[in-house]
Amino acid sequence: MSGINGRPLGRRTFVLGSAAAAGGAALAGPLAESASAASFGWSDDGSNYVVDTGASLVFKVSKTNGDLTSLVYKGTEYQGYGGKNSHVESGLGTSTVTIAQSGTTILISVTYGTLKHYYAARSGENNVYLWTNKADSSVTATRYIVRVKAGLFLNDEPDSYTYAPTVIESADVFEKSDGQTRAKHYSKLRVMDYNYVGWTTGSVGLWVVRSNHEKASGGPFYRSLLRHQSADGGGLYEILYYGENQTESERYGLQGPYVIALTDGGAPSSSLYAGTLTTSWADSLGISGYVSTSGRGRVAGVGISGRDTAYAYTVGLANSAAQYWGSARSSDGYFSVAGVLPGTYTLTVFKGELAVYTGSVTVTAGATTTLNTIAIASSNDPSNASAIWRINNWDGTPGGFKNADLMTYAHPSDVRAASWTGNVVIGSGTETSAFPCYLWKDVNSGIIVYFKLTAAQAAAAHTLRIGVTTAYANGRPQVVVNDAWTSAVPSPPTQPSTRSLTVGSYRGNNNTFTYSVPASAWLTDTSAYNTLKIYVASGSGTTSFLSAGTSIDAIDLLA
């Protein structure tokens, strides 16, 4: 395979790792300046602070704006594409940049208005540790991007961002000549699904290990851009806040450490992963907003009852200042979330991605808050309701529906997508796989579900439920039964205001629409199929896949 600029780029590309529960690293205390050491140490070349880790890594940071201007590993320069440096957001501008060394640690501090950013190096390590503290909205700082030179790594992943012949949406979604689509948005992974992103040639690996995301937003299931590659190079991201299909307000404060890690081709050390990384060596560095391990607490639950053991359960903690999560043990629902900043949090238990329990928990520094068994009420899981028929199960995702998996890393127009139209027959055995994961006003509105009822069922009124996971342009379902009964247009629930369905994300705010269908709407002939037509109602949106739309979780007719 040819790579960027027609050159082979390496052997293989990875986006790997299962994410640990968010647990915090934390830091505090001043450093004294020191002269550079023989191998490990720093120097000043006039424009940059030059840091030699004493291993195989030398990097430079601009004294003017805090950009990472060079990243040399074993003599090869990896930093830079398109004449751009690596930096916070798109670069901070003129900043105050200082450097200090204390024993085996070097810290570079960057101050730009109220924003503070840090680089740290440890003697003998091929890692760059980073922290970013955004105190308020005065600075637009939503990411750190490591910009990697073209021609060094293979561009072979389905979420790669490649400049293709046809721009099909908003100048950031492209179609290749074979009909496959690419965009920087198509990360495929949720935050909880990965510990690091990056590339390897087999002999050199370049990775960004994510932080615990305690000051990010969107929760454990959030998706955002993680990396991209294009004709002029590639980028690896640590997203500090991303507004695309975002369900929460921005949180402020210190994020990190996140790590640029260079290896001999293998994955980065698991000791760097969020939730397992301990940085006691950084406790005395004087990093703004740093909270050491001793200043944090833990939440532990002895178990969760009322679970559906066919599903994974996640426990999330969130307030306006921080967010954390952890997986519940499959055998009994035990969970532990460590490294939590003191405070009172909303505790949510998720079946898949569907909230089935909400409570409150208070965390104190240096202590473990132990919770007795959490009981999920039967009524809190919509799957427990008796149904005449059900399409898909309720888990807060469109998983199982037609095209659901593909839509996390491709545009709906992608050649690999099955037809978005086509009706569904209850009892066919293909109800879920034949039903499209997304509905749009301008694409497949009016899809029909065919089903039969017994005489007793047809003689009674029933509740129809449609669960959604997000919506674009206020798209929401309106239904027509047997062309004789039409529901009112429901009010739109609160959903993100940006693109969602076309940028690889179905994760918005789960909502259940209910429709009380009178007995008079049903056919009395038990051999005949009733018809349920589902339309997308909204006056917003434009055309095609940017018309008003919604993502489906489950549909059922209750007994």
PDB file of C-alpha atoms in Angstrom, residues 140-317:
ATOM      1  CA  THR A 140     -10.598  28.693  23.420  1.00  0.00           C
ATOM      2  CA  ALA A 141      -8.659  25.588  24.408  1.00  0.00           C
ATOM      3  CA  THR A 142     -10.345  22.327  23.602  1.00  0.00           C
ATOM      4  CA  ARG A 143      -7.522  20.007  22.623  1.00  0.00           C
ATOM      5  CA  TYR A 144      -3.843  19.282  22.452  1.00  0.00           C
ATOM      6  CA  ILE A 145      -2.775  18.094  19.012  1.00  0.00           C
ATOM      7  CA  VAL A 146       0.473  16.277  18.268  1.00  0.00           C
ATOM      8  CA  ARG A 147       1.296  17.010  14.640  1.00  0.00           C
ATOM      9  CA  VAL A 148       3.304  14.240  12.994  1.00  0.00           C
ATOM     10  CA  LYS A 149       5.337  14.519   9.793  1.00  0.00           C
ATOM     11  CA  ALA A 150       4.079  12.863   6.618  1.00  0.00           C
ATOM     12  CA  GLY A 151       5.600   9.629   5.410  1.00  0.00           C
ATOM     13  CA  LEU A 152       6.297   8.028   8.776  1.00  0.00           C
ATOM     14  CA  PHE A 153       3.273   5.854   9.526  1.00  0.00           C
ATOM     15  CA  LEU A 154       0.852   3.815   7.452  1.00  0.00           C
ATOM     16  CA  ASN A 155      -2.513   5.413   6.746  1.00  0.00           C
ATOM     17  CA  ASP A 156      -4.657   2.279   6.773  1.00  0.00           C
ATOM     18  CA  GLU A 157      -7.363   2.624   9.415  1.00  0.00           C
ATOM     19  CA  PRO A 158     -11.101   3.070   8.650  1.00  0.00           C
ATOM     20  CA  ASP A 159     -11.237   6.248  10.703  1.00  0.00           C
ATOM     21  CA  SER A 160      -8.290   7.848   8.899  1.00  0.00           C
ATOM     22  CA  TYR A 161      -8.828  11.387   7.710  1.00  0.00           C
ATOM     23  CA  THR A 162      -7.758  11.466   4.059  1.00  0.00           C
ATOM     24  CA  TYR A 163      -8.234  14.213   1.552  1.00  0.00           C
ATOM     25  CA  ALA A 164     -10.427  12.559  -1.055  1.00  0.00           C
ATOM     26  CA  PRO A 165     -11.735  13.824  -4.391  1.00  0.00           C
ATOM     27  CA  THR A 166     -15.198  14.788  -3.143  1.00  0.00           C
ATOM     28  CA  VAL A 167     -16.171  16.944  -0.185  1.00  0.00           C
ATOM     29  CA  ILE A 168     -19.629  15.788   0.848  1.00  0.00           C
ATOM     30  CA  GLU A 169     -20.272  17.738   4.041  1.00  0.00           C
ATOM     31  CA  SER A 170     -19.094  20.914   5.752  1.00  0.00           C
ATOM     32  CA  ALA A 171     -15.583  20.777   4.255  1.00  0.00           C
ATOM     33  CA  ASP A 172     -14.604  18.058   6.748  1.00  0.00           C
ATOM     34  CA  VAL A 173     -16.258  14.876   5.447  1.00  0.00           C
ATOM     35  CA  PHE A 174     -14.836  13.346   2.278  1.00  0.00           C
ATOM     36  CA  GLU A 175     -15.697  10.586  -0.163  1.00  0.00           C
ATOM     37  CA  LYS A 176     -13.025   8.466  -1.811  1.00  0.00           C
ATOM     38  CA  SER A 177     -13.259   7.269  -5.378  1.00  0.00           C
ATOM     39  CA  ASP A 178     -14.443   3.852  -4.152  1.00  0.00           C
ATOM     40  CA  GLY A 179     -17.385   5.420  -2.324  1.00  0.00           C
ATOM     41  CA  GLN A 180     -15.983   5.035   1.184  1.00  0.00           C
ATOM     42  CA  THR A 181     -16.107   8.092   3.413  1.00  0.00           C
ATOM     43  CA  ARG A 182     -13.511   9.614   5.712  1.00  0.00           C
ATOM     44  CA  ALA A 183     -13.523  12.332   8.350  1.00  0.00           C
ATOM     45  CA  LYS A 184     -11.452  13.341  11.325  1.00  0.00           C
ATOM     46  CA  HIS A 185     -14.593  12.858  13.436  1.00  0.00           C
ATOM     47  CA  TYR A 186     -14.774   9.107  12.886  1.00  0.00           C
ATOM     48  CA  SER A 187     -13.020   7.852  16.004  1.00  0.00           C
ATOM     49  CA  LYS A 188     -15.255   4.780  16.353  1.00  0.00           C
ATOM     50  CA  LEU A 189     -14.328   4.517  20.036  1.00  0.00           C
ATOM     51  CA  ARG A 190     -16.014   5.889  23.125  1.00  0.00           C
ATOM     52  CA  VAL A 191     -13.773   7.484  25.755  1.00  0.00           C
ATOM     53  CA  MET A 192     -14.084   4.440  28.000  1.00  0.00           C
ATOM     54  CA  ASP A 193     -12.994   2.131  25.156  1.00  0.00           C
ATOM     55  CA  TYR A 194      -9.396   3.291  24.793  1.00  0.00           C
ATOM     56  CA  ASN A 195      -6.357   4.198  26.863  1.00  0.00           C
ATOM     57  CA  TYR A 196      -4.235   5.501  24.015  1.00  0.00           C
ATOM     58  CA  VAL A 197      -4.238   6.297  20.313  1.00  0.00           C
ATOM     59  CA  GLY A 198      -1.384   6.329  17.853  1.00  0.00           C
ATOM     60  CA  TRP A 199       0.635   4.576  15.221  1.00  0.00           C
ATOM     61  CA  THR A 200       3.395   2.015  14.924  1.00  0.00           C
ATOM     62  CA  THR A 201       5.708   0.868  12.174  1.00  0.00           C
ATOM     63  CA  GLY A 202       6.561  -2.248  14.132  1.00  0.00           C
ATOM     64  CA  SER A 203       9.870  -0.755  15.233  1.00  0.00           C
ATOM     65  CA  VAL A 204       8.706   2.700  16.331  1.00  0.00           C
ATOM     66  CA  GLY A 205       5.463   3.594  18.074  1.00  0.00           C
ATOM     67  CA  LEU A 206       4.133   7.110  18.638  1.00  0.00           C
ATOM     68  CA  TRP A 207       1.189   7.358  21.013  1.00  0.00           C
ATOM     69  CA  VAL A 208      -0.911   9.783  23.007  1.00  0.00           C
ATOM     70  CA  VAL A 209      -2.072   8.211  26.271  1.00  0.00           C
ATOM     71  CA  ARG A 210      -5.247   9.910  27.412  1.00  0.00           C
ATOM     72  CA  SER A 211      -5.792  11.529  30.794  1.00  0.00           C
ATOM     73  CA  ASN A 212      -8.611  10.494  33.124  1.00  0.00           C
ATOM     74  CA  HIS A 213     -10.844  13.149  31.494  1.00  0.00           C
ATOM     75  CA  GLU A 214     -12.103  14.309  34.871  1.00  0.00           C
ATOM     76  CA  LYS A 215     -12.449  17.864  33.566  1.00  0.00           C
ATOM     77  CA  ALA A 216     -13.752  16.858  30.142  1.00  0.00           C
ATOM     78  CA  SER A 217     -17.477  16.560  29.372  1.00  0.00           C
ATOM     79  CA  GLY A 218     -19.828  14.035  27.863  1.00  0.00           C
ATOM     80  CA  GLY A 219     -19.284  11.049  30.147  1.00  0.00           C
ATOM     81  CA  PRO A 220     -17.826   7.595  29.465  1.00  0.00           C
ATOM     82  CA  PHE A 221     -19.702   7.028  26.197  1.00  0.00           C
ATOM     83  CA  TYR A 222     -18.682  10.237  24.472  1.00  0.00           C
ATOM     84  CA  ARG A 223     -17.032  10.051  21.045  1.00  0.00           C
ATOM     85  CA  SER A 224     -14.827  12.707  19.501  1.00  0.00           C
ATOM     86  CA  LEU A 225     -11.938  12.969  17.082  1.00  0.00           C
ATOM     87  CA  LEU A 226      -8.862  11.066  18.250  1.00  0.00           C
ATOM     88  CA  ARG A 227      -6.512  11.260  15.309  1.00  0.00           C
ATOM     89  CA  HIS A 228      -6.334  11.982  11.610  1.00  0.00           C
ATOM     90  CA  GLN A 229      -3.998  11.549   8.691  1.00  0.00           C
ATOM     91  CA  SER A 230      -3.901  13.489   5.464  1.00  0.00           C
ATOM     92  CA  ALA A 231      -1.599  14.324   2.591  1.00  0.00           C
ATOM     93  CA  ASP A 232       0.599  16.591   4.695  1.00  0.00           C
ATOM     94  CA  GLY A 233       0.877  14.503   7.868  1.00  0.00           C
ATOM     95  CA  GLY A 234      -1.094  13.250  10.832  1.00  0.00           C
ATOM     96  CA  GLY A 235      -2.459  14.392  14.152  1.00  0.00           C
ATOM     97  CA  LEU A 236      -3.030  12.717  17.507  1.00  0.00           C
ATOM     98  CA  TYR A 237      -5.428  14.392  19.913  1.00  0.00           C
ATOM     99  CA  GLU A 238      -6.131  14.701  23.575  1.00  0.00           C
ATOM    100  CA  ILE A 239      -9.578  16.288  23.606  1.00  0.00           C
ATOM    101  CA  LEU A 240     -10.034  18.568  26.588  1.00  0.00           C
ATOM    102  CA  TYR A 241     -13.491  19.713  25.502  1.00  0.00           C
ATOM    103  CA  TYR A 242     -15.258  19.081  22.216  1.00  0.00           C
ATOM    104  CA  GLY A 243     -18.555  20.707  21.337  1.00  0.00           C
ATOM    105  CA  GLU A 244     -19.691  18.309  18.588  1.00  0.00           C
ATOM    106  CA  ASN A 245     -22.826  16.481  19.799  1.00  0.00           C
ATOM    107  CA  GLN A 246     -21.935  17.480  23.355  1.00  0.00           C
ATOM    108  CA  THR A 247     -24.458  16.813  26.125  1.00  0.00           C
ATOM    109  CA  GLU A 248     -22.790  18.774  28.929  1.00  0.00           C
ATOM    110  CA  SER A 249     -21.422  22.211  29.631  1.00  0.00           C
ATOM    111  CA  GLU A 250     -17.680  22.687  29.596  1.00  0.00           C
ATOM    112  CA  ARG A 251     -15.818  21.967  32.814  1.00  0.00           C
ATOM    113  CA  TYR A 252     -12.829  24.040  33.844  1.00  0.00           C
ATOM    114  CA  GLY A 253      -9.662  23.148  35.710  1.00  0.00           C
ATOM    115  CA  LEU A 254      -6.551  21.029  35.345  1.00  0.00           C
ATOM    116  CA  GLN A 255      -6.595  18.126  32.907  1.00  0.00           C
ATOM    117  CA  GLY A 256      -3.790  15.621  32.952  1.00  0.00           C
ATOM    118  CA  PRO A 257      -1.397  14.173  32.885  1.00  0.00           C
ATOM    119  CA  TYR A 258      -1.759  12.934  29.358  1.00  0.00           C
ATOM    120  CA  VAL A 259       1.359  11.538  27.745  1.00  0.00           C
ATOM    121  CA  ILE A 260       3.183  11.583  24.420  1.00  0.00           C
ATOM    122  CA  ALA A 261       4.906   8.201  24.496  1.00  0.00           C
ATOM    123  CA  LEU A 262       7.562   6.891  22.079  1.00  0.00           C
ATOM    124  CA  THR A 263       8.258   3.152  22.025  1.00  0.00           C
ATOM    125  CA  ASP A 264      10.179   0.532  20.080  1.00  0.00           C
ATOM    126  CA  GLY A 265       6.969  -0.329  18.242  1.00  0.00           C
ATOM    127  CA  GLY A 266       4.916  -1.809  21.046  1.00  0.00           C
ATOM    128  CA  ALA A 267       2.023  -0.301  22.951  1.00  0.00           C
ATOM    129  CA  PRO A 268       2.779   2.342  25.572  1.00  0.00           C
ATOM    130  CA  SER A 269       3.371   1.039  29.078  1.00  0.00           C
ATOM    131  CA  SER A 270       0.169   0.255  30.965  1.00  0.00           C
ATOM    132  CA  SER A 271       1.650   2.163  33.913  1.00  0.00           C
ATOM    133  CA  LEU A 272       0.767   5.343  31.995  1.00  0.00           C
ATOM    134  CA  TYR A 273      -2.940   4.559  31.636  1.00  0.00           C
ATOM    135  CA  ALA A 274      -5.592   6.734  33.235  1.00  0.00           C
ATOM    136  CA  GLY A 275      -6.612   5.212  36.533  1.00  0.00           C
ATOM    137  CA  THR A 276      -3.280   3.404  36.973  1.00  0.00           C
ATOM    138  CA  LEU A 277      -0.827   6.261  36.452  1.00  0.00           C
ATOM    139  CA  THR A 278       0.637   7.533  39.703  1.00  0.00           C
ATOM    140  CA  THR A 279       2.606  10.757  39.565  1.00  0.00           C
ATOM    141  CA  SER A 280       3.811  11.281  43.124  1.00  0.00           C
ATOM    142  CA  TRP A 281       6.985  12.633  41.541  1.00  0.00           C
ATOM    143  CA  ALA A 282       4.886  15.575  40.364  1.00  0.00           C
ATOM    144  CA  ASP A 283       3.374  16.428  43.745  1.00  0.00           C
ATOM    145  CA  SER A 284       5.949  19.144  44.388  1.00  0.00           C
ATOM    146  CA  LEU A 285       6.084  20.689  40.906  1.00  0.00           C
ATOM    147  CA  GLY A 286       3.725  23.566  41.616  1.00  0.00           C
ATOM    148  CA  ILE A 287       1.303  22.769  38.804  1.00  0.00           C
ATOM    149  CA  SER A 288      -1.759  25.018  39.020  1.00  0.00           C
ATOM    150  CA  GLY A 289      -4.880  23.107  40.034  1.00  0.00           C
ATOM    151  CA  TYR A 290      -2.986  19.948  40.907  1.00  0.00           C
ATOM    152  CA  VAL A 291      -4.530  17.710  43.568  1.00  0.00           C
ATOM    153  CA  SER A 292      -2.398  14.860  44.860  1.00  0.00           C
ATOM    154  CA  THR A 293      -3.638  11.346  45.498  1.00  0.00           C
ATOM    155  CA  SER A 294      -3.963  12.110  49.201  1.00  0.00           C
ATOM    156  CA  GLY A 295      -6.414  14.904  48.366  1.00  0.00           C
ATOM    157  CA  ARG A 296      -8.751  12.543  46.531  1.00  0.00           C
ATOM    158  CA  GLY A 297     -11.252   9.889  47.555  1.00  0.00           C
ATOM    159  CA  ARG A 298     -12.849   6.705  46.312  1.00  0.00           C
ATOM    160  CA  VAL A 299     -16.365   5.350  45.845  1.00  0.00           C
ATOM    161  CA  ALA A 300     -16.971   1.610  46.148  1.00  0.00           C
ATOM    162  CA  GLY A 301     -20.253  -0.258  45.761  1.00  0.00           C
ATOM    163  CA  VAL A 302     -20.690  -3.772  47.137  1.00  0.00           C
ATOM    164  CA  GLY A 303     -23.018  -4.706  44.287  1.00  0.00           C
ATOM    165  CA  ILE A 304     -25.933  -3.895  41.978  1.00  0.00           C
ATOM    166  CA  SER A 305     -29.099  -5.982  42.011  1.00  0.00           C
ATOM    167  CA  GLY A 306     -31.788  -6.069  39.360  1.00  0.00           C
ATOM    168  CA  ARG A 307     -29.265  -6.193  36.517  1.00  0.00           C
ATOM    169  CA  ASP A 308     -29.795  -7.871  33.161  1.00  0.00           C
ATOM    170  CA  THR A 309     -26.669 -10.022  33.041  1.00  0.00           C
ATOM    171  CA  ALA A 310     -26.659  -9.949  29.236  1.00  0.00           C
ATOM    172  CA  TYR A 311     -25.408  -6.359  29.444  1.00  0.00           C
ATOM    173  CA  ALA A 312     -22.373  -4.551  30.796  1.00  0.00           C
ATOM    174  CA  TYR A 313     -23.092  -1.960  33.489  1.00  0.00           C
ATOM    175  CA  THR A 314     -21.169   1.252  34.065  1.00  0.00           C
ATOM    176  CA  VAL A 315     -21.291   3.526  37.100  1.00  0.00           C
ATOM    177  CA  GLY A 316     -20.769   7.228  36.431  1.00  0.00           C
ATOM    178  CA  LEU A 317     -20.111  10.102  38.808  1.00  0.00           C
TER     179      LEU A 317
END
